[in-house]
């Protein structure tokens, strides 16, 4: 009997070593340790032994059972590890294959640029005010200190709808609209929008483009505030290291009038084709709101003052992203729009 | 406007380097676009100071071996005169002359010059050579060789006082400032006007004021001179007309210095008389016109010629100096004589009375015309001239007499004429000088910096304003008299600008807005539009922005079965750039479909949207409505192309777009309702009208095949929509409350019902949801089945139902009761049967 047990143990352990899968392991367990397994069969046969033999054989059988169980556990762990290793190996991917495409949409570059501009001015307390595209001659010119026949009207090539109606050539008529709506409150708004000019479409000019006008009206608004506001914008939008230059200029609806330049972001002021070798790039036309315009908006120019500025939208984006053709903006070629 | 520095220096010292001057002027509003150097370092051809110098021609000897050459003996400050071989025509004419003292531009061996005989401007190095046996190692230079012009036939003759031996660059080198003057400011269109600005900017005195010419040459001013009859018939367009008479002139070239200045200023020398009129115009800004006196006709019965300034008669004609016959309208101002038109006032003279080589007596016109009239005439005739540019910017009427006298004296000096002792002058439009009160406190209020009193006075005085204290107040109030050349200055703030720009904006400290912050308001429209953009981009759509101006034929393509939209109900441009940009759009769809087609050339899947205004005329209202619309168009495979085996390659369709709309409305906190819709542009069976909270937003659908064809779009569904964004913006932003999340477990259950094919799915869903409330929390359709198992004309809709309570765990019995109720209503109200139940 003892020999039989010894043989069993030897067989079982040898057999166990050959087991490679959890299923084989189950089968092994059944064969040796299961309810109908070899060891159980031997243990069941204990009753046939003499009482003298029984304890020794029983003890031996239990020892073997313990040893086989321990060995089985160890083997189970080993088989699990091996199986996991095999599974992991089988699950290996070519990580260099492309990912599953996610259909990400893109905002138009004009929208993105407008949002950058909004964000900067919002922090300074300016709110967005939107006005209309189709305007009257009076709003676009007359109330902005350009009565009929004023020579400065020639600064804008205008699309006319009737003798009275036109497509706004600039966002400035919004100044009158917002002033008339808000008077007598102080005002701090930016006026974004589409503008139109009778210009042949070329790489440098479009008949439709966006502008952002700024307007601040209050009892203590000064030229230095305007310069500070434009400086803050230029540094935020074009980079903290930019230098700003303020030049005197002429617009019929501001007095005094200025233009703001930054040192050229392409050549850092040394002079290049883009800045026409001047080292400077114009970024805004601006000025103190003309007393006639303030009065047309309902504000007494002796008590109120204000500043206004006009920014391009496409032009700054062109500078920032080295875009050399303005037609790309409204041709809506997705190969272009997807780059932003 | 081009200003040679040397000319500027006649009136003001320039003690700063040229780039610094240009920068200072630019900052003050006189934008210097370019600086062109002549002969100086920085020029394209700098003249070497030791090799190109002022020489003196002493003698012209015959060439021993050639008739067409001579030997010029030139003194130049070297150890001995240099003899050079030359063929210059004017030197050939002097063959044999000695004891000459003629100043020339002289180049020595090694000098770099432009090759006078090569095409274009090619630099060459002057080498010693032998010409027909005579050695020559220097050169008497032509204009081309020095880079002034392309004139290379003859040599340059310098003025007699040119200092021999001095580097030519020092004597003749120059820099030309080219200005881009913004604004209608005639006072900046003259060398003297620029000099006045320079003097003010650099705080330096002005000298040699050409307007003070009468101080040394007194003349009498009379409305009725003995040489001409003057009459202004239309004083509204001609405030002043002055005329001088110069007799006995000899027409010839003007002197070198004048030609040089004209050239540098961008004008071509013509003859002494014409050059003088141009020269004085450039100098002072007063356009002048010289008539051949003997071409001017008297009126019948008068003994001297007449000048009458009047509006043209309808269709009156005249040939202008450029040889073109012009026809005038009755708002154009003409200069006429006793016989008819002789000039277009302020724009261009007539061919008939032009100065010719035979002219001996000159009538010199120096007048002032209304700027709007000149602009109008110039524009309508398509004629721009230096004169029209200045008159069109409000020329100074006080300049007419000084400019006439200045030019007349130059004609006497340079053309040998005699100036009549009186100048004719009629001045019906004389304006009193304007006085403005300027409060120092206002200067500070507008500019934000405290500019010292003495600086304000100095700056305004330098610009020829007269400044007097108006009171003893502090801060001071000034009484400022505006000079006649500044018609643009009418208000205190105009003076503030003068002070600010001359004092220098570069000295202004940037400040933050110190003023009260205005009331801040929510901006629902913008926030909603931006939210819509973000949601749609999140849905994988690309934003486009198209033109507001469209081709109306494109809008017609949306109505394949007609009728086309009525053009009369559109806003149309009077002056379109082209026919396809003539109308203001009333829908976004055509541009979106065009954009779709363009992009399909490069990619198979395109999904785009636009937010933009359409322009709808409104009866009885001047301005159109400009509601914002949202447009979407999409086509192509459902997912972008990929190597992955399970990607959805089927073409996207109506339901893809509907999914986008559902996501959009959910993102805006709105619930949409879809019902069968009708629109000519859409497939009649694949079109839905969408509303949110009971308000119609618009239609979505798949394009009608005919519309697809009309837009040249490829086969396959094109899903599109156009919504009224105004409705969304009104609905958006209503207060929303969160729904508490139940802590009790939900119960899930599937329910499949068979209904008639015609029953819209949404009705089943709504009935289920309504009946199951409040315990039934969600109803999700997960299968639609048609087939044999349920028979023809039927469909099976399978829903996953989720039941949940906020305060307890639901029991099976509770759920069963709700389920029973739902089934009973479905059976009763829709004739539905439970499938597989
Ligand atoms: Zn540059």
mmCIF file of C-alpha atoms in Angstrom, chain B residues 324-463:
data_model
loop_
_atom_site.group_PDB
_atom_site.id
_atom_site.type_symbol
_atom_site.label_atom_id
_atom_site.label_comp_id
_atom_site.label_asym_id
_atom_site.label_seq_id
_atom_site.Cartn_x
_atom_site.Cartn_y
_atom_site.Cartn_z
ATOM 1 C CA UNK B 324 -7.792 115.398 -75.388
ATOM 2 C CA UNK B 325 -11.079 117.029 -76.359
ATOM 3 C CA UNK B 326 -13.121 117.350 -73.164
ATOM 4 C CA UNK B 327 -16.831 117.903 -72.743
ATOM 5 C CA UNK B 328 -17.981 119.697 -69.610
ATOM 6 C CA UNK B 329 -21.132 119.703 -67.555
ATOM 7 C CA UNK B 330 -22.671 122.812 -66.084
ATOM 8 C CA UNK B 331 -21.183 122.238 -62.617
ATOM 9 C CA UNK B 332 -17.619 122.334 -63.917
ATOM 10 C CA UNK B 333 -15.747 125.589 -63.568
ATOM 11 C CA UNK B 334 -13.907 126.976 -66.585
ATOM 12 C CA UNK B 335 -11.459 129.771 -67.175
ATOM 13 C CA UNK B 336 -12.673 131.496 -70.304
ATOM 14 C CA UNK B 337 -11.484 134.436 -72.337
ATOM 15 C CA UNK B 338 -13.472 136.676 -74.652
ATOM 16 C CA UNK B 339 -13.889 133.765 -77.047
ATOM 17 C CA UNK B 340 -14.419 130.669 -74.951
ATOM 18 C CA UNK B 341 -12.776 128.205 -72.570
ATOM 19 C CA UNK B 342 -9.026 128.413 -72.109
ATOM 20 C CA UNK B 343 -8.587 126.173 -69.052
ATOM 21 C CA UNK B 344 -10.419 123.801 -66.744
ATOM 22 C CA UNK B 345 -10.238 125.719 -63.489
ATOM 23 C CA UNK B 346 -7.693 124.235 -61.128
ATOM 24 C CA UNK B 347 -7.313 121.064 -63.150
ATOM 25 C CA UNK B 348 -5.609 121.613 -66.498
ATOM 26 C CA UNK B 349 -4.952 124.317 -69.069
ATOM 27 C CA UNK B 350 -6.141 124.377 -72.647
ATOM 28 C CA UNK B 351 -4.013 123.463 -75.624
ATOM 29 C CA UNK B 352 -4.819 126.688 -77.502
ATOM 30 C CA UNK B 353 -3.309 129.117 -75.034
ATOM 31 C CA UNK B 354 -0.359 126.909 -74.122
ATOM 32 C CA UNK B 355 3.149 128.377 -73.905
ATOM 33 C CA UNK B 356 5.143 127.659 -77.057
ATOM 34 C CA UNK B 357 8.670 128.453 -78.129
ATOM 35 C CA UNK B 358 7.276 131.536 -79.834
ATOM 36 C CA UNK B 359 5.619 132.923 -76.730
ATOM 37 C CA UNK B 360 6.872 136.317 -75.654
ATOM 38 C CA UNK B 361 4.258 137.646 -73.227
ATOM 39 C CA UNK B 362 2.787 135.710 -70.339
ATOM 40 C CA UNK B 363 -0.417 136.028 -68.398
ATOM 41 C CA UNK B 364 0.255 134.214 -65.163
ATOM 42 C CA UNK B 365 -2.798 132.872 -63.373
ATOM 43 C CA UNK B 366 -2.638 132.420 -59.603
ATOM 44 C CA UNK B 367 -6.095 131.615 -58.318
ATOM 45 C CA UNK B 368 -8.065 129.805 -55.686
ATOM 46 C CA UNK B 369 -10.872 127.389 -56.503
ATOM 47 C CA UNK B 370 -13.366 125.614 -54.326
ATOM 48 C CA UNK B 371 -11.894 122.271 -53.375
ATOM 49 C CA UNK B 372 -15.043 120.234 -53.866
ATOM 50 C CA UNK B 373 -15.567 121.648 -57.339
ATOM 51 C CA UNK B 374 -12.002 120.818 -58.336
ATOM 52 C CA UNK B 375 -12.308 117.308 -56.898
ATOM 53 C CA UNK B 376 -15.555 116.709 -58.712
ATOM 54 C CA UNK B 377 -14.306 117.979 -62.065
ATOM 55 C CA UNK B 378 -11.054 116.095 -61.744
ATOM 56 C CA UNK B 379 -12.894 112.884 -60.908
ATOM 57 C CA UNK B 380 -15.501 113.201 -63.630
ATOM 58 C CA UNK B 381 -12.927 114.054 -66.307
ATOM 59 C CA UNK B 382 -10.546 111.382 -65.056
ATOM 60 C CA UNK B 383 -7.869 114.062 -64.927
ATOM 61 C CA UNK B 384 -5.496 114.316 -62.025
ATOM 62 C CA UNK B 385 -2.811 116.954 -61.935
ATOM 63 C CA UNK B 386 -0.465 118.439 -59.395
ATOM 64 C CA UNK B 387 -2.697 121.511 -59.395
ATOM 65 C CA UNK B 388 -5.890 119.540 -58.830
ATOM 66 C CA UNK B 389 -4.257 117.659 -55.959
ATOM 67 C CA UNK B 390 -3.504 120.891 -54.156
ATOM 68 C CA UNK B 391 -6.734 122.740 -54.936
ATOM 69 C CA UNK B 392 -8.651 119.625 -53.958
ATOM 70 C CA UNK B 393 -7.188 119.895 -50.460
ATOM 71 C CA UNK B 394 -8.187 123.486 -49.762
ATOM 72 C CA UNK B 395 -5.296 125.630 -50.931
ATOM 73 C CA UNK B 396 -4.536 128.817 -49.026
ATOM 74 C CA UNK B 397 -6.249 131.770 -50.800
ATOM 75 C CA UNK B 398 -3.740 134.187 -49.306
ATOM 76 C CA UNK B 399 -0.995 132.646 -51.429
ATOM 77 C CA UNK B 400 -2.196 133.810 -54.832
ATOM 78 C CA UNK B 401 -0.502 137.194 -54.939
ATOM 79 C CA UNK B 402 2.835 136.226 -53.322
ATOM 80 C CA UNK B 403 3.089 133.167 -55.567
ATOM 81 C CA UNK B 404 2.270 135.194 -58.684
ATOM 82 C CA UNK B 405 4.864 137.789 -57.800
ATOM 83 C CA UNK B 406 7.464 135.198 -56.865
ATOM 84 C CA UNK B 407 7.010 133.400 -60.194
ATOM 85 C CA UNK B 408 6.890 136.654 -62.183
ATOM 86 C CA UNK B 409 10.180 137.763 -60.658
ATOM 87 C CA UNK B 410 11.750 134.409 -61.479
ATOM 88 C CA UNK B 411 10.519 134.803 -65.070
ATOM 89 C CA UNK B 412 12.143 138.190 -65.205
ATOM 90 C CA UNK B 413 15.359 136.783 -63.820
ATOM 91 C CA UNK B 414 15.548 133.513 -65.734
ATOM 92 C CA UNK B 415 13.661 134.276 -68.941
ATOM 93 C CA UNK B 416 14.585 137.922 -69.403
ATOM 94 C CA UNK B 417 11.021 139.229 -69.019
ATOM 95 C CA UNK B 418 9.639 142.396 -67.541
ATOM 96 C CA UNK B 419 7.022 142.201 -64.801
ATOM 97 C CA UNK B 420 4.075 144.560 -65.060
ATOM 98 C CA UNK B 421 4.037 146.924 -62.065
ATOM 99 C CA UNK B 422 0.596 145.831 -60.937
ATOM 100 C CA UNK B 423 -0.987 142.500 -60.227
ATOM 101 C CA UNK B 424 -4.616 141.890 -61.004
ATOM 102 C CA UNK B 425 -6.581 140.468 -58.099
ATOM 103 C CA UNK B 426 -10.256 139.930 -57.459
ATOM 104 C CA UNK B 427 -11.138 138.308 -54.158
ATOM 105 C CA UNK B 428 -14.896 137.896 -53.672
ATOM 106 C CA UNK B 429 -14.477 134.977 -51.296
ATOM 107 C CA UNK B 430 -12.319 136.648 -48.676
ATOM 108 C CA UNK B 431 -12.913 135.086 -45.274
ATOM 109 C CA UNK B 432 -12.305 136.779 -41.953
ATOM 110 C CA UNK B 433 -9.646 135.024 -39.959
ATOM 111 C CA UNK B 434 -10.959 132.477 -37.485
ATOM 112 C CA UNK B 435 -10.374 132.711 -33.761
ATOM 113 C CA UNK B 436 -10.660 129.767 -31.392
ATOM 114 C CA UNK B 437 -10.573 129.757 -27.628
ATOM 115 C CA UNK B 438 -8.368 127.017 -26.330
ATOM 116 C CA UNK B 439 -8.598 126.050 -22.698
ATOM 117 C CA UNK B 440 -5.401 124.543 -21.346
ATOM 118 C CA UNK B 441 -7.537 122.295 -19.158
ATOM 119 C CA UNK B 442 -9.096 120.824 -22.305
ATOM 120 C CA UNK B 443 -5.668 120.006 -23.698
ATOM 121 C CA UNK B 444 -4.982 117.979 -20.573
ATOM 122 C CA UNK B 445 -8.490 116.525 -20.505
ATOM 123 C CA UNK B 446 -8.151 115.133 -24.017
ATOM 124 C CA UNK B 447 -4.478 114.195 -24.098
ATOM 125 C CA UNK B 448 -4.034 112.932 -20.550
ATOM 126 C CA UNK B 449 -0.659 114.573 -20.145
ATOM 127 C CA UNK B 450 0.113 117.987 -18.761
ATOM 128 C CA UNK B 451 1.830 119.881 -21.556
ATOM 129 C CA UNK B 452 3.569 123.003 -20.262
ATOM 130 C CA UNK B 453 2.009 126.322 -21.136
ATOM 131 C CA UNK B 454 5.123 127.558 -22.902
ATOM 132 C CA UNK B 455 5.264 124.444 -25.089
ATOM 133 C CA UNK B 456 1.682 124.985 -26.223
ATOM 134 C CA UNK B 457 2.390 128.583 -27.114
ATOM 135 C CA UNK B 458 5.654 127.718 -28.828
ATOM 136 C CA UNK B 459 4.180 124.900 -30.924
ATOM 137 C CA UNK B 460 1.149 126.855 -32.094
ATOM 138 C CA UNK B 461 3.249 129.916 -32.829
ATOM 139 C CA UNK B 462 5.728 127.872 -34.848
ATOM 140 C CA UNK B 463 2.817 126.625 -36.952
#
